[in-house]
Amino acid sequence: MIKVENLKKSFGDIQVLKGVDIEIQKGEVVAVIGPSGTGKSTLLRCMNYLETPDAGVISIGDLTVYAKSAAKNDIHELRKRTSMVFQSYNLFKNKTALQNITESLTAVKKIPREEADKIGMKILQQVGLEDKRDSYPSQLSGGQQQRIGIGRAMAVNPDIILFDEPTSALDPELVGEVLDVIKELAKKHMTMIIVTHEMGFAREAADRVIFMDGGYIVEQGRPEEIFEKPKNERTAKFLSKVSRM
C-alpha cells in the first residue's frame, strides 16, 4: 500500500499543497483531476522527491519517509520504488529507444547488457514499438516518445508509476495510442496515479478519481460517483465547465 499523510509544499510565499492525505491499494489506478495550478503535479513530484516536501509522511510498503528528517538513503529507496512519466517525455536524445528503456537497468540495477536488452525488447513489444528499437527520439513521433517514456518507467518494475499529464504535450491524434498503453497497464493491475485532463480516460480507466483544488483534495470516489453525482459544489462546477470544452 502507498500512503501519503499531511503532505505540504510551498514555493516562496505560495503554499501549493496544504495537507494532502491519500491511501492507494496495490493494483489500484487513481486519476487526479482539477484546475491548473492546484497542486496536482506538485503532489506527484513530492511523492518521489523531485520536489522536497516541507512536511508530511510518505509510505510505500515497508518504507516510510518523513519529510522533516529524510536522509539520502531514504530518498534513494523511495525513488527505487516509484517511476515517473513526464509531460515532456524527458528521453535521452543521444540514446536509442531500447537504450532509453535499459539505461536504468544497466546503470542503476547493474543488470548485464544482454539481460537488460531482453527485458527492454519485451517492453518495446508491450508498448507496440518493437520495430523502433534502434530509433532515436528525434526520429519518433511525440506519441511514440511518450510510449518509450512509459516503457522506461515499466522497466524498473516499480511499486507505483506516477503519470504527470502524459498526453498534454501531444497532438490530439496521438493521444489515443498513449492512453491505450496506460489502459493495458491498468488491466494488468499496475498501481498508478495519473494526473490528467482527459476526463473520458479518467472515467474509463481509473478505479478512483480524486478532485483537487486549492492545494487540497476536495472530493474522491469511484468514477461514476464523481462524474455523475459529485457531492461537492466545487467539483460539480469544475466538471460542468470541462464538459462544455
PDB file of C-alpha atoms in Angstrom:
ATOM      1  CA  MET A   1       0.000   0.000   0.000  1.00  0.00           C
ATOM      2  CA  ILE A   2       1.050   3.594  -0.683  1.00  0.00           C
ATOM      3  CA  LYS A   3       0.144   6.186   1.919  1.00  0.00           C
ATOM      4  CA  VAL A   4       0.636   9.958   1.932  1.00  0.00           C
ATOM      5  CA  GLU A   5      -0.100  11.877   5.127  1.00  0.00           C
ATOM      6  CA  ASN A   6      -0.394  15.640   5.620  1.00  0.00           C
ATOM      7  CA  LEU A   7       1.831  16.457   2.647  1.00  0.00           C
ATOM      8  CA  LYS A   8       2.671  20.159   2.394  1.00  0.00           C
ATOM      9  CA  LYS A   9       4.737  22.138  -0.091  1.00  0.00           C
ATOM     10  CA  SER A  10       5.315  25.850  -0.609  1.00  0.00           C
ATOM     11  CA  PHE A  11       7.185  27.794  -3.253  1.00  0.00           C
ATOM     12  CA  GLY A  12       8.164  31.052  -1.617  1.00  0.00           C
ATOM     13  CA  ASP A  13       5.039  32.563  -0.113  1.00  0.00           C
ATOM     14  CA  ILE A  14       2.711  30.376  -2.133  1.00  0.00           C
ATOM     15  CA  GLN A  15       1.537  27.198  -0.414  1.00  0.00           C
ATOM     16  CA  VAL A  16       0.741  24.733  -3.184  1.00  0.00           C
ATOM     17  CA  LEU A  17      -0.044  21.655  -1.085  1.00  0.00           C
ATOM     18  CA  LYS A  18      -1.859  22.400   2.161  1.00  0.00           C
ATOM     19  CA  GLY A  19      -2.073  18.989   3.775  1.00  0.00           C
ATOM     20  CA  VAL A  20      -2.838  16.137   1.374  1.00  0.00           C
ATOM     21  CA  ASP A  21      -3.741  12.627   2.546  1.00  0.00           C
ATOM     22  CA  ILE A  22      -4.021   9.660   0.168  1.00  0.00           C
ATOM     23  CA  GLU A  23      -4.084   5.880   0.513  1.00  0.00           C
ATOM     24  CA  ILE A  24      -3.629   3.730  -2.594  1.00  0.00           C
ATOM     25  CA  GLN A  25      -4.011  -0.021  -2.612  1.00  0.00           C
ATOM     26  CA  LYS A  26      -1.777  -2.337  -4.625  1.00  0.00           C
ATOM     27  CA  GLY A  27      -3.101  -2.583  -8.168  1.00  0.00           C
ATOM     28  CA  GLU A  28      -5.318   0.487  -7.862  1.00  0.00           C
ATOM     29  CA  VAL A  29      -5.473   3.115 -10.610  1.00  0.00           C
ATOM     30  CA  VAL A  30      -6.145   6.622  -9.311  1.00  0.00           C
ATOM     31  CA  ALA A  31      -6.839   9.579 -11.592  1.00  0.00           C
ATOM     32  CA  VAL A  32      -6.227  13.068 -10.223  1.00  0.00           C
ATOM     33  CA  ILE A  33      -8.201  15.875 -11.844  1.00  0.00           C
ATOM     34  CA  GLY A  34      -8.717  19.549 -11.134  1.00  0.00           C
ATOM     35  CA  PRO A  35      -7.946  23.048 -12.393  1.00  0.00           C
ATOM     36  CA  SER A  36      -4.442  24.140 -13.328  1.00  0.00           C
ATOM     37  CA  GLY A  37      -2.231  25.369 -10.505  1.00  0.00           C
ATOM     38  CA  THR A  38      -3.959  23.399  -7.805  1.00  0.00           C
ATOM     39  CA  GLY A  39      -1.011  21.171  -6.848  1.00  0.00           C
ATOM     40  CA  LYS A  40      -1.649  18.001  -8.844  1.00  0.00           C
ATOM     41  CA  SER A  41       1.787  17.786 -10.454  1.00  0.00           C
ATOM     42  CA  THR A  42       3.499  19.003  -7.289  1.00  0.00           C
ATOM     43  CA  LEU A  43       1.890  16.121  -5.405  1.00  0.00           C
ATOM     44  CA  LEU A  44       3.482  13.594  -7.775  1.00  0.00           C
ATOM     45  CA  ARG A  45       6.857  15.313  -7.736  1.00  0.00           C
ATOM     46  CA  CYS A  46       6.874  15.331  -3.928  1.00  0.00           C
ATOM     47  CA  MET A  47       5.991  11.651  -3.820  1.00  0.00           C
ATOM     48  CA  ASN A  48       9.316  10.733  -5.426  1.00  0.00           C
ATOM     49  CA  TYR A  49      11.275  13.734  -4.141  1.00  0.00           C
ATOM     50  CA  LEU A  50      11.760  15.551  -7.414  1.00  0.00           C
ATOM     51  CA  GLU A  51      10.428  18.292  -5.160  1.00  0.00           C
ATOM     52  CA  THR A  52      11.241  18.159  -1.455  1.00  0.00           C
ATOM     53  CA  PRO A  53       8.061  18.403   0.630  1.00  0.00           C
ATOM     54  CA  ASP A  54       8.026  20.794   3.573  1.00  0.00           C
ATOM     55  CA  ALA A  55       6.073  18.427   5.784  1.00  0.00           C
ATOM     56  CA  GLY A  56       4.341  15.083   5.697  1.00  0.00           C
ATOM     57  CA  VAL A  57       4.949  11.354   5.561  1.00  0.00           C
ATOM     58  CA  ILE A  58       5.216   9.094   2.507  1.00  0.00           C
ATOM     59  CA  SER A  59       4.966   5.325   2.936  1.00  0.00           C
ATOM     60  CA  ILE A  60       5.407   2.694   0.230  1.00  0.00           C
ATOM     61  CA  GLY A  61       5.199  -0.847   1.549  1.00  0.00           C
ATOM     62  CA  ASP A  62       7.560  -1.155   4.494  1.00  0.00           C
ATOM     63  CA  LEU A  63       9.388   2.103   3.676  1.00  0.00           C
ATOM     64  CA  THR A  64       8.358   5.273   5.500  1.00  0.00           C
ATOM     65  CA  VAL A  65       9.937   8.635   4.718  1.00  0.00           C
ATOM     66  CA  TYR A  66       9.394  11.647   6.976  1.00  0.00           C
ATOM     67  CA  ALA A  67       9.800  14.988   5.192  1.00  0.00           C
ATOM     68  CA  LYS A  68      11.344  16.650   8.227  1.00  0.00           C
ATOM     69  CA  SER A  69      14.102  14.052   8.594  1.00  0.00           C
ATOM     70  CA  ALA A  70      14.505  12.304   5.233  1.00  0.00           C
ATOM     71  CA  ALA A  71      18.042  11.033   4.679  1.00  0.00           C
ATOM     72  CA  LYS A  72      19.673  10.469   1.269  1.00  0.00           C
ATOM     73  CA  ASN A  73      19.250   6.708   1.640  1.00  0.00           C
ATOM     74  CA  ASP A  74      15.529   7.142   2.332  1.00  0.00           C
ATOM     75  CA  ILE A  75      15.081   9.252  -0.797  1.00  0.00           C
ATOM     76  CA  HIS A  76      17.121   6.824  -2.899  1.00  0.00           C
ATOM     77  CA  GLU A  77      14.998   3.902  -1.725  1.00  0.00           C
ATOM     78  CA  LEU A  78      11.784   5.855  -2.340  1.00  0.00           C
ATOM     79  CA  ARG A  79      12.846   6.598  -5.913  1.00  0.00           C
ATOM     80  CA  LYS A  80      13.667   2.928  -6.493  1.00  0.00           C
ATOM     81  CA  ARG A  81      10.041   2.117  -5.689  1.00  0.00           C
ATOM     82  CA  THR A  82       8.492   4.771  -7.934  1.00  0.00           C
ATOM     83  CA  SER A  83       8.716   5.689 -11.603  1.00  0.00           C
ATOM     84  CA  MET A  84       7.668   8.948 -13.220  1.00  0.00           C
ATOM     85  CA  VAL A  85       6.243   9.562 -16.676  1.00  0.00           C
ATOM     86  CA  PHE A  86       6.602  13.232 -17.578  1.00  0.00           C
ATOM     87  CA  GLN A  87       4.608  15.578 -19.797  1.00  0.00           C
ATOM     88  CA  SER A  88       7.621  16.288 -21.995  1.00  0.00           C
ATOM     89  CA  TYR A  89       8.985  12.710 -22.358  1.00  0.00           C
ATOM     90  CA  ASN A  90      12.478  13.508 -20.926  1.00  0.00           C
ATOM     91  CA  LEU A  91      14.197  10.891 -23.078  1.00  0.00           C
ATOM     92  CA  PHE A  92      17.960  10.825 -23.612  1.00  0.00           C
ATOM     93  CA  LYS A  93      18.340  12.355 -27.074  1.00  0.00           C
ATOM     94  CA  ASN A  94      21.618  10.552 -27.757  1.00  0.00           C
ATOM     95  CA  LYS A  95      20.251   7.088 -26.930  1.00  0.00           C
ATOM     96  CA  THR A  96      18.028   4.782 -28.951  1.00  0.00           C
ATOM     97  CA  ALA A  97      14.561   3.709 -27.896  1.00  0.00           C
ATOM     98  CA  LEU A  98      15.964   0.469 -26.483  1.00  0.00           C
ATOM     99  CA  GLN A  99      18.818   2.235 -24.701  1.00  0.00           C
ATOM    100  CA  ASN A 100      16.403   4.715 -23.099  1.00  0.00           C
ATOM    101  CA  ILE A 101      14.479   1.818 -21.621  1.00  0.00           C
ATOM    102  CA  THR A 102      17.512  -0.169 -20.481  1.00  0.00           C
ATOM    103  CA  GLU A 103      19.603   2.717 -19.103  1.00  0.00           C
ATOM    104  CA  SER A 104      18.237   2.401 -15.564  1.00  0.00           C
ATOM    105  CA  LEU A 105      18.625  -1.378 -15.652  1.00  0.00           C
ATOM    106  CA  THR A 106      22.322  -1.283 -16.510  1.00  0.00           C
ATOM    107  CA  ALA A 107      23.365   1.916 -14.727  1.00  0.00           C
ATOM    108  CA  VAL A 108      21.305   1.637 -11.526  1.00  0.00           C
ATOM    109  CA  LYS A 109      20.396  -2.024 -11.135  1.00  0.00           C
ATOM    110  CA  LYS A 110      23.681  -3.236 -12.678  1.00  0.00           C
ATOM    111  CA  ILE A 111      21.914  -5.799 -14.834  1.00  0.00           C
ATOM    112  CA  PRO A 112      24.188  -7.187 -17.603  1.00  0.00           C
ATOM    113  CA  ARG A 113      23.609  -5.599 -21.005  1.00  0.00           C
ATOM    114  CA  GLU A 114      22.380  -8.787 -22.694  1.00  0.00           C
ATOM    115  CA  GLU A 115      19.785  -9.436 -19.988  1.00  0.00           C
ATOM    116  CA  ALA A 116      18.736  -5.767 -19.938  1.00  0.00           C
ATOM    117  CA  ASP A 117      18.234  -5.813 -23.709  1.00  0.00           C
ATOM    118  CA  LYS A 118      15.945  -8.845 -23.423  1.00  0.00           C
ATOM    119  CA  ILE A 119      13.849  -7.031 -20.826  1.00  0.00           C
ATOM    120  CA  GLY A 120      13.875  -3.902 -22.975  1.00  0.00           C
ATOM    121  CA  MET A 121      12.732  -5.731 -26.090  1.00  0.00           C
ATOM    122  CA  LYS A 122       9.870  -7.336 -24.196  1.00  0.00           C
ATOM    123  CA  ILE A 123       8.763  -3.894 -23.015  1.00  0.00           C
ATOM    124  CA  LEU A 124       9.079  -2.423 -26.516  1.00  0.00           C
ATOM    125  CA  GLN A 125       6.751  -5.173 -27.677  1.00  0.00           C
ATOM    126  CA  GLN A 126       4.277  -4.318 -24.907  1.00  0.00           C
ATOM    127  CA  VAL A 127       4.151  -0.651 -25.933  1.00  0.00           C
ATOM    128  CA  GLY A 128       3.938  -1.546 -29.618  1.00  0.00           C
ATOM    129  CA  LEU A 129       7.337  -0.215 -30.687  1.00  0.00           C
ATOM    130  CA  GLU A 130       9.452  -3.306 -31.192  1.00  0.00           C
ATOM    131  CA  ASP A 131      10.409  -2.106 -34.678  1.00  0.00           C
ATOM    132  CA  LYS A 132      11.747   1.191 -33.273  1.00  0.00           C
ATOM    133  CA  ARG A 133      14.450  -0.320 -31.052  1.00  0.00           C
ATOM    134  CA  ASP A 134      17.277   1.487 -32.881  1.00  0.00           C
ATOM    135  CA  SER A 135      15.460   4.781 -33.465  1.00  0.00           C
ATOM    136  CA  TYR A 136      16.487   7.957 -31.657  1.00  0.00           C
ATOM    137  CA  PRO A 137      13.913  10.294 -30.072  1.00  0.00           C
ATOM    138  CA  SER A 138      14.250  12.771 -32.949  1.00  0.00           C
ATOM    139  CA  GLN A 139      13.095  10.006 -35.294  1.00  0.00           C
ATOM    140  CA  LEU A 140       9.955   9.260 -33.263  1.00  0.00           C
ATOM    141  CA  SER A 141       6.597  10.998 -33.056  1.00  0.00           C
ATOM    142  CA  GLY A 142       5.511  12.556 -29.781  1.00  0.00           C
ATOM    143  CA  GLY A 143       3.215   9.619 -29.095  1.00  0.00           C
ATOM    144  CA  GLN A 144       5.996   7.144 -29.732  1.00  0.00           C
ATOM    145  CA  GLN A 145       8.369   9.066 -27.472  1.00  0.00           C
ATOM    146  CA  GLN A 146       5.817   9.033 -24.672  1.00  0.00           C
ATOM    147  CA  ARG A 147       5.300   5.304 -25.106  1.00  0.00           C
ATOM    148  CA  ILE A 148       9.068   4.874 -24.734  1.00  0.00           C
ATOM    149  CA  GLY A 149       8.816   7.016 -21.589  1.00  0.00           C
ATOM    150  CA  ILE A 150       6.174   4.660 -20.235  1.00  0.00           C
ATOM    151  CA  GLY A 151       8.363   1.686 -21.162  1.00  0.00           C
ATOM    152  CA  ARG A 152      11.261   3.209 -19.275  1.00  0.00           C
ATOM    153  CA  ALA A 153       9.042   3.570 -16.201  1.00  0.00           C
ATOM    154  CA  MET A 154       7.911  -0.053 -16.520  1.00  0.00           C
ATOM    155  CA  ALA A 155      11.462  -1.386 -16.839  1.00  0.00           C
ATOM    156  CA  VAL A 156      12.426  -0.945 -13.191  1.00  0.00           C
ATOM    157  CA  ASN A 157       9.303  -2.804 -12.015  1.00  0.00           C
ATOM    158  CA  PRO A 158       8.281  -0.076  -9.538  1.00  0.00           C
ATOM    159  CA  ASP A 159       5.665  -0.315  -6.819  1.00  0.00           C
ATOM    160  CA  ILE A 160       3.863   2.611  -8.429  1.00  0.00           C
ATOM    161  CA  ILE A 161       4.053   4.636 -11.643  1.00  0.00           C
ATOM    162  CA  LEU A 162       3.309   8.365 -11.415  1.00  0.00           C
ATOM    163  CA  PHE A 163       1.949   9.935 -14.622  1.00  0.00           C
ATOM    164  CA  ASP A 164       2.115  13.717 -14.870  1.00  0.00           C
ATOM    165  CA  GLU A 165      -0.390  14.663 -17.588  1.00  0.00           C
ATOM    166  CA  PRO A 166       1.127  12.151 -20.019  1.00  0.00           C
ATOM    167  CA  THR A 167      -0.855  13.366 -23.040  1.00  0.00           C
ATOM    168  CA  SER A 168      -0.787  17.152 -22.532  1.00  0.00           C
ATOM    169  CA  ALA A 169       2.131  17.737 -24.937  1.00  0.00           C
ATOM    170  CA  LEU A 170       0.720  15.545 -27.703  1.00  0.00           C
ATOM    171  CA  ASP A 171      -1.157  16.424 -30.856  1.00  0.00           C
ATOM    172  CA  PRO A 172      -4.786  15.267 -30.499  1.00  0.00           C
ATOM    173  CA  GLU A 173      -4.417  12.415 -32.989  1.00  0.00           C
ATOM    174  CA  LEU A 174      -1.573  10.899 -30.937  1.00  0.00           C
ATOM    175  CA  VAL A 175      -3.341  10.900 -27.572  1.00  0.00           C
ATOM    176  CA  GLY A 176      -5.178   7.634 -28.123  1.00  0.00           C
ATOM    177  CA  GLU A 177      -2.075   5.487 -28.664  1.00  0.00           C
ATOM    178  CA  VAL A 178      -0.611   6.626 -25.327  1.00  0.00           C
ATOM    179  CA  LEU A 179      -3.865   6.179 -23.414  1.00  0.00           C
ATOM    180  CA  ASP A 180      -4.215   2.671 -24.854  1.00  0.00           C
ATOM    181  CA  VAL A 181      -0.836   1.692 -23.367  1.00  0.00           C
ATOM    182  CA  ILE A 182      -1.873   3.038 -19.967  1.00  0.00           C
ATOM    183  CA  LYS A 183      -5.183   1.177 -20.176  1.00  0.00           C
ATOM    184  CA  GLU A 184      -3.290  -2.058 -20.829  1.00  0.00           C
ATOM    185  CA  LEU A 185      -1.202  -1.429 -17.691  1.00  0.00           C
ATOM    186  CA  ALA A 186      -4.420  -0.849 -15.766  1.00  0.00           C
ATOM    187  CA  LYS A 187      -5.748  -4.211 -16.949  1.00  0.00           C
ATOM    188  CA  LYS A 188      -2.579  -5.804 -15.545  1.00  0.00           C
ATOM    189  CA  HIS A 189      -3.258  -4.144 -12.160  1.00  0.00           C
ATOM    190  CA  MET A 190      -0.212  -1.890 -12.193  1.00  0.00           C
ATOM    191  CA  THR A 191      -0.506   0.600  -9.351  1.00  0.00           C
ATOM    192  CA  MET A 192      -0.737   4.080 -10.873  1.00  0.00           C
ATOM    193  CA  ILE A 193      -1.534   7.694 -10.077  1.00  0.00           C
ATOM    194  CA  ILE A 194      -2.417   9.632 -13.210  1.00  0.00           C
ATOM    195  CA  VAL A 195      -2.741  13.404 -13.263  1.00  0.00           C
ATOM    196  CA  THR A 196      -4.844  14.009 -16.342  1.00  0.00           C
ATOM    197  CA  HIS A 197      -7.092  16.485 -18.103  1.00  0.00           C
ATOM    198  CA  GLU A 198      -8.633  13.667 -20.175  1.00  0.00           C
ATOM    199  CA  MET A 199     -11.955  13.247 -18.362  1.00  0.00           C
ATOM    200  CA  GLY A 200     -13.180  10.402 -20.551  1.00  0.00           C
ATOM    201  CA  PHE A 201      -9.987   8.482 -19.911  1.00  0.00           C
ATOM    202  CA  ALA A 202     -10.199   9.086 -16.153  1.00  0.00           C
ATOM    203  CA  ARG A 203     -13.758   7.821 -16.141  1.00  0.00           C
ATOM    204  CA  GLU A 204     -12.925   4.712 -18.155  1.00  0.00           C
ATOM    205  CA  ALA A 205      -9.556   3.629 -16.760  1.00  0.00           C
ATOM    206  CA  ALA A 206      -9.482   4.705 -13.103  1.00  0.00           C
ATOM    207  CA  ASP A 207     -10.694   2.761 -10.103  1.00  0.00           C
ATOM    208  CA  ARG A 208     -10.906   6.031  -8.174  1.00  0.00           C
ATOM    209  CA  VAL A 209     -10.964   9.701  -9.123  1.00  0.00           C
ATOM    210  CA  ILE A 210      -9.570  12.451  -6.905  1.00  0.00           C
ATOM    211  CA  PHE A 211     -10.584  16.064  -7.449  1.00  0.00           C
ATOM    212  CA  MET A 212      -8.074  18.630  -6.173  1.00  0.00           C
ATOM    213  CA  ASP A 213      -8.494  22.356  -5.801  1.00  0.00           C
ATOM    214  CA  GLY A 214      -6.566  24.999  -3.894  1.00  0.00           C
ATOM    215  CA  GLY A 215      -3.948  22.581  -2.581  1.00  0.00           C
ATOM    216  CA  TYR A 216      -6.450  20.187  -1.046  1.00  0.00           C
ATOM    217  CA  ILE A 217      -8.285  17.019  -2.006  1.00  0.00           C
ATOM    218  CA  VAL A 218     -11.844  18.278  -2.259  1.00  0.00           C
ATOM    219  CA  GLU A 219     -13.573  15.025  -3.160  1.00  0.00           C
ATOM    220  CA  GLN A 220     -12.793  11.468  -4.200  1.00  0.00           C
ATOM    221  CA  GLY A 221     -14.727   8.387  -5.145  1.00  0.00           C
ATOM    222  CA  ARG A 222     -15.494   5.900  -7.886  1.00  0.00           C
ATOM    223  CA  PRO A 223     -15.587   7.465 -11.370  1.00  0.00           C
ATOM    224  CA  GLU A 224     -19.360   7.140 -11.635  1.00  0.00           C
ATOM    225  CA  GLU A 225     -19.771   8.894  -8.293  1.00  0.00           C
ATOM    226  CA  ILE A 226     -17.523  11.821  -9.182  1.00  0.00           C
ATOM    227  CA  PHE A 227     -18.695  12.329 -12.755  1.00  0.00           C
ATOM    228  CA  GLU A 228     -22.398  11.589 -12.314  1.00  0.00           C
ATOM    229  CA  LYS A 229     -23.185  12.594  -8.732  1.00  0.00           C
ATOM    230  CA  PRO A 230     -20.447  14.809  -7.264  1.00  0.00           C
ATOM    231  CA  LYS A 231     -21.175  15.744  -3.683  1.00  0.00           C
ATOM    232  CA  ASN A 232     -19.089  18.904  -3.552  1.00  0.00           C
ATOM    233  CA  GLU A 233     -20.284  22.055  -5.306  1.00  0.00           C
ATOM    234  CA  ARG A 234     -16.737  22.919  -6.422  1.00  0.00           C
ATOM    235  CA  THR A 235     -16.362  19.506  -8.096  1.00  0.00           C
ATOM    236  CA  ALA A 236     -19.694  19.889  -9.882  1.00  0.00           C
ATOM    237  CA  LYS A 237     -18.766  23.377 -11.107  1.00  0.00           C
ATOM    238  CA  PHE A 238     -15.402  22.185 -12.475  1.00  0.00           C
ATOM    239  CA  LEU A 239     -16.932  19.210 -14.274  1.00  0.00           C
ATOM    240  CA  SER A 240     -19.695  21.321 -15.772  1.00  0.00           C
ATOM    241  CA  LYS A 241     -17.071  23.631 -17.262  1.00  0.00           C
ATOM    242  CA  VAL A 242     -14.815  20.920 -18.694  1.00  0.00           C
ATOM    243  CA  SER A 243     -17.785  19.074 -20.162  1.00  0.00           C
ATOM    244  CA  ARG A 244     -18.564  22.147 -22.297  1.00  0.00           C
ATOM    245  CA  MET A 245     -14.989  22.395 -23.622  1.00  0.00           C
TER     246      MET A 245
END
